[in-house]
């Protein structure tokens, strides 16, 4: 299955409208620490290495899938230490954290997100409340699952219709990590803009 998702900012009243008639699924906290080299060798290739609730994960753009200037880029996710090690061509066979540190990967971001998940028909609605320590950021992600890449455009159109029906604001939205960089690591934000990875102002 392929996940097609779109992020939206939340205005006053949006959350209540979206939650009305929706079924609560779960609430959990994600403790995310992102890592990269000093020159952002991963980020500049749209690759994202994180420790999420003590598990290593690596997201890389899905080969051959064009972004087409939208927020619909698809990613492959590596979730076991060996495939991450292999993808990054890491030397050593110690703890992954130690071998990453030896290869120059260091923490670039850390924050907590409380995610409240709801279902409404086929739509999954995630309310993400990120806590950056000295400020917070809230967005909503609307998602549909499809079986085949050929169904992705239609799913994206259905998400747009859903957003219109619920009066969600159609503006480009920064994800939580990009927003973190904008607020707390402007030099990384600028590097990613220059590399064409961040397209939202
Ligand atoms: C920065 C980035 C990625 C890392 C995490 O993205 P984010 O949406 O902040 O995280 P999250 O917690 O919702 O991840 P999930 O739980 O869904 O796995 S993945 C892709 N990017 C690149 C990117 C970009 N270039 N531009 C914008 C506006 N957003 C993301």
Short mmCIF file of C-alpha atoms and ligand atoms in Angstrom, two decimals:
data_model
loop_
_atom_site.label_atom_id
_atom_site.label_comp_id
_atom_site.label_asym_id
_atom_site.label_seq_id
_atom_site.Cartn_x
_atom_site.Cartn_y
_atom_site.Cartn_z
CA UNK A 1 0.00 0.00 0.00
CA UNK A 2 1.14 3.57 -0.67
CA UNK A 3 0.32 6.46 1.63
CA UNK A 4 -0.81 9.70 -0.03
CA UNK A 5 -0.84 12.57 2.43
CA UNK A 6 -1.23 16.32 2.57
CA UNK A 7 -0.38 18.63 5.46
CA UNK A 8 -2.54 21.60 6.47
CA UNK A 9 -2.23 24.35 9.07
CA UNK A 10 -4.94 24.42 11.73
CA UNK A 11 -7.02 27.55 12.18
CA UNK A 12 -9.44 28.14 15.05
CA UNK A 13 -12.34 25.72 14.75
CA UNK A 14 -10.67 23.40 12.16
CA UNK A 15 -9.89 20.70 14.69
CA UNK A 16 -13.44 20.62 16.08
CA UNK A 17 -14.95 20.45 12.56
CA UNK A 18 -12.62 17.64 11.53
CA UNK A 19 -13.13 15.65 14.72
CA UNK A 20 -16.92 15.85 14.57
CA UNK A 21 -18.13 12.54 13.08
CA UNK A 22 -14.60 11.11 13.06
CA UNK A 23 -13.58 8.05 15.07
CA UNK A 24 -10.74 8.37 17.55
CA UNK A 25 -8.01 5.80 16.82
CA UNK A 26 -5.04 6.54 19.09
CA UNK A 27 -2.86 9.11 20.80
CA UNK A 28 0.88 8.71 21.27
CA UNK A 29 4.05 10.73 21.69
CA UNK A 30 6.94 10.57 19.20
CA UNK A 31 10.36 11.50 20.55
CA UNK A 32 12.38 12.35 17.44
CA UNK A 33 16.08 13.08 17.20
CA UNK A 34 17.38 13.76 13.69
CA UNK A 35 21.00 13.25 12.65
CA UNK A 36 23.13 14.48 9.76
CA UNK A 37 26.72 15.40 8.94
CA UNK A 38 27.94 18.98 9.47
CA UNK A 39 27.44 19.77 5.76
CA UNK A 40 23.93 18.18 5.70
CA UNK A 41 24.99 15.45 3.28
CA UNK A 42 21.73 13.56 3.92
CA UNK A 43 19.30 16.48 4.02
CA UNK A 44 20.69 17.94 0.80
CA UNK A 45 19.64 14.66 -0.86
CA UNK A 46 16.21 14.72 0.83
CA UNK A 47 17.32 11.83 3.10
CA UNK A 48 16.30 11.86 6.77
CA UNK A 49 17.89 9.83 9.55
CA UNK A 50 16.15 9.80 12.91
CA UNK A 51 15.93 7.98 16.20
CA UNK A 52 12.18 7.76 16.89
CA UNK A 53 11.29 6.46 20.34
CA UNK A 54 14.66 4.64 20.48
CA UNK A 55 14.35 3.05 16.99
CA UNK A 56 16.49 4.11 14.05
CA UNK A 57 14.66 5.06 10.85
CA UNK A 58 15.91 6.38 7.51
CA UNK A 59 13.64 7.96 4.89
CA UNK A 60 14.90 8.28 1.32
CA UNK A 61 13.03 9.47 -1.78
CA UNK A 62 11.38 6.63 -3.67
CA UNK A 63 13.45 5.97 -6.76
CA UNK A 64 11.86 7.10 -9.99
CA UNK A 65 8.94 8.93 -8.42
CA UNK A 66 8.76 12.56 -9.40
CA UNK A 67 7.70 15.15 -6.88
CA UNK A 68 6.00 17.30 -9.56
CA UNK A 69 6.39 20.37 -7.35
CA UNK A 70 3.85 19.22 -4.82
CA UNK A 71 4.13 17.90 -1.28
CA UNK A 72 3.49 14.43 -2.68
CA UNK A 73 7.04 13.14 -2.71
CA UNK A 74 7.06 9.47 -1.71
CA UNK A 75 9.73 7.92 0.50
CA UNK A 76 11.18 4.51 1.17
CA UNK A 77 11.64 3.83 4.85
CA UNK A 78 14.43 1.73 6.31
CA UNK A 79 13.59 0.64 9.81
CA UNK A 80 16.21 -1.92 10.70
CA UNK A 81 19.75 -1.13 11.70
CA UNK A 82 21.40 -3.35 9.07
CA UNK A 83 19.67 -1.83 6.07
CA UNK A 84 20.43 1.68 7.40
CA UNK A 85 24.06 0.66 7.88
CA UNK A 86 24.18 -0.72 4.33
CA UNK A 87 22.49 2.30 2.73
CA UNK A 88 24.87 4.71 4.48
CA UNK A 89 27.89 2.46 3.73
CA UNK A 90 28.85 2.66 7.41
CA UNK A 91 32.08 1.14 8.60
CA UNK A 92 32.29 -0.79 11.85
CA UNK A 93 30.10 -3.34 13.52
CA UNK A 94 29.53 -1.79 16.94
CA UNK A 95 26.38 -0.08 18.14
CA UNK A 96 24.77 1.81 15.25
CA UNK A 97 24.83 5.04 17.28
CA UNK A 98 28.60 4.72 17.83
CA UNK A 99 29.36 3.91 14.19
CA UNK A 100 27.19 6.84 13.06
CA UNK A 101 29.05 9.18 15.40
CA UNK A 102 32.41 7.92 14.11
CA UNK A 103 31.21 8.61 10.53
CA UNK A 104 30.41 12.22 11.48
CA UNK A 105 26.65 12.06 12.04
CA UNK A 106 25.51 14.31 14.89
CA UNK A 107 22.19 15.49 16.30
CA UNK A 108 20.61 18.32 14.27
CA UNK A 109 17.13 18.43 15.82
CA UNK A 110 15.20 17.07 18.77
CA UNK A 111 11.55 17.57 19.69
CA UNK A 112 8.45 15.75 20.91
CA UNK A 113 5.24 15.38 18.93
CA UNK A 114 1.88 14.32 20.32
CA UNK A 115 -0.08 12.67 17.51
CA UNK A 116 -3.85 12.21 17.79
CA UNK A 117 -5.14 9.89 15.08
CA UNK A 118 -8.73 9.78 13.81
CA UNK A 119 -10.53 7.95 10.97
CA UNK A 120 -13.34 9.33 8.88
CA UNK A 121 -14.38 6.83 6.19
CA UNK A 122 -11.24 6.01 4.24
CA UNK A 123 -9.47 9.17 5.42
CA UNK A 124 -6.96 9.10 8.26
CA UNK A 125 -6.58 12.43 10.05
CA UNK A 126 -3.47 13.00 12.18
CA UNK A 127 -3.31 16.04 14.45
CA UNK A 128 0.37 16.63 15.22
CA UNK A 129 1.31 18.91 18.10
CA UNK A 130 5.08 19.48 18.11
CA UNK A 131 6.82 20.81 21.21
CA UNK A 132 10.16 22.48 20.37
CA UNK A 133 10.88 23.32 24.02
CA UNK A 134 10.41 27.08 23.73
CA UNK A 135 7.58 27.08 21.17
CA UNK A 136 4.98 24.77 19.64
CA UNK A 137 3.68 24.02 16.13
CA UNK A 138 0.44 22.30 15.18
CA UNK A 139 -0.49 20.82 11.82
CA UNK A 140 -2.91 18.25 10.52
CA UNK A 141 -2.15 15.53 7.99
CA UNK A 142 -4.92 14.01 5.89
CA UNK A 143 -4.03 10.63 4.41
CA UNK A 144 -5.42 8.01 2.04
CA UNK A 145 -3.93 4.60 1.26
CA UNK A 146 -3.80 3.40 -2.35
CA UNK A 147 -2.72 0.09 -3.89
CA UNK A 148 -0.87 1.44 -6.90
CA UNK A 149 1.05 4.54 -7.96
CA UNK A 150 -1.48 5.07 -10.76
CA UNK A 151 -4.09 5.88 -8.09
CA UNK A 152 -2.02 8.55 -6.38
CA UNK A 153 -3.22 11.58 -8.36
CA UNK A 154 -6.87 10.66 -7.81
CA UNK A 155 -6.22 10.22 -4.07
CA UNK A 156 -4.49 13.61 -3.92
CA UNK A 157 -7.55 15.17 -5.63
CA UNK A 158 -9.88 13.50 -3.10
CA UNK A 159 -7.79 14.93 -0.25
CA UNK A 160 -8.13 18.38 -1.83
CA UNK A 161 -11.93 17.93 -2.00
CA UNK A 162 -11.95 16.78 1.62
CA UNK A 163 -9.95 19.87 2.61
CA UNK A 164 -12.36 22.15 0.72
CA UNK A 165 -15.37 20.52 2.39
CA UNK A 166 -13.83 21.15 5.82
CA UNK A 167 -12.62 24.65 5.02
CA UNK A 168 -8.94 23.82 5.49
CA UNK A 169 -6.52 26.46 4.25
CA UNK A 170 -4.80 25.52 1.00
CA UNK A 171 -1.36 26.96 1.59
CA UNK A 172 2.01 25.21 1.36
CA UNK A 173 2.87 23.91 4.81
CA UNK A 174 6.25 23.25 6.36
CA UNK A 175 6.57 19.84 8.01
CA UNK A 176 7.57 19.75 11.67
CA UNK A 177 11.27 19.21 10.99
CA UNK A 178 11.51 21.98 8.39
CA UNK A 179 9.67 24.33 10.76
CA UNK A 180 12.12 23.38 13.53
CA UNK A 181 15.06 24.32 11.28
CA UNK A 182 13.41 27.62 10.33
CA UNK A 183 12.98 28.56 13.98
CA UNK A 184 16.06 27.05 15.61
CA UNK A 185 18.69 26.15 12.99
CA UNK A 186 18.44 28.89 10.31
CA UNK A 187 21.80 27.88 8.83
CA UNK A 188 20.45 24.36 8.10
CA UNK A 189 17.21 25.86 6.77
CA UNK A 190 19.24 28.03 4.39
CA UNK A 191 21.38 25.07 3.26
CA UNK A 192 18.22 23.08 2.46
CA UNK A 193 16.70 26.02 0.60
CA UNK A 194 19.84 26.48 -1.46
CA UNK A 195 19.82 22.75 -2.25
CA UNK A 196 16.20 23.06 -3.43
CA UNK A 197 14.91 20.69 -0.74
CA UNK A 198 12.87 23.34 1.06
CA UNK A 199 10.51 24.98 -1.40
CA UNK A 200 8.13 26.69 1.03
CA UNK A 201 9.21 30.19 2.07
C1 LIG B 1 11.97 16.94 6.21
C2 LIG B 1 11.40 15.73 5.58
C3 LIG B 1 11.17 14.55 6.25
C4 LIG B 1 11.47 14.25 7.68
C5 LIG B 1 10.28 14.28 8.58
O1 LIG B 1 9.25 15.00 8.06
P1 LIG B 1 8.02 15.57 8.96
O2 LIG B 1 6.88 15.75 8.06
O3 LIG B 1 8.51 16.75 9.71
O4 LIG B 1 7.84 14.37 9.99
P2 LIG B 1 6.74 13.35 10.49
O5 LIG B 1 6.99 13.21 11.94
O6 LIG B 1 5.34 13.73 10.12
O7 LIG B 1 7.10 12.02 9.79
P3 LIG B 1 6.19 10.73 9.64
O8 LIG B 1 5.64 10.37 11.01
O9 LIG B 1 5.09 11.07 8.67
O10 LIG B 1 7.16 9.70 9.11
S1 LIG B 1 10.51 13.42 5.21
C6 LIG B 1 10.57 14.51 3.94
N1 LIG B 1 11.05 15.66 4.27
C7 LIG B 1 11.22 16.70 3.26
C8 LIG B 1 10.22 17.80 3.25
C9 LIG B 1 10.36 18.85 2.34
N2 LIG B 1 11.35 18.86 1.46
N3 LIG B 1 9.50 19.89 2.31
C10 LIG B 1 8.48 19.91 3.19
C11 LIG B 1 7.51 21.05 3.15
N4 LIG B 1 8.29 18.90 4.07
C12 LIG B 1 9.14 17.87 4.11
#
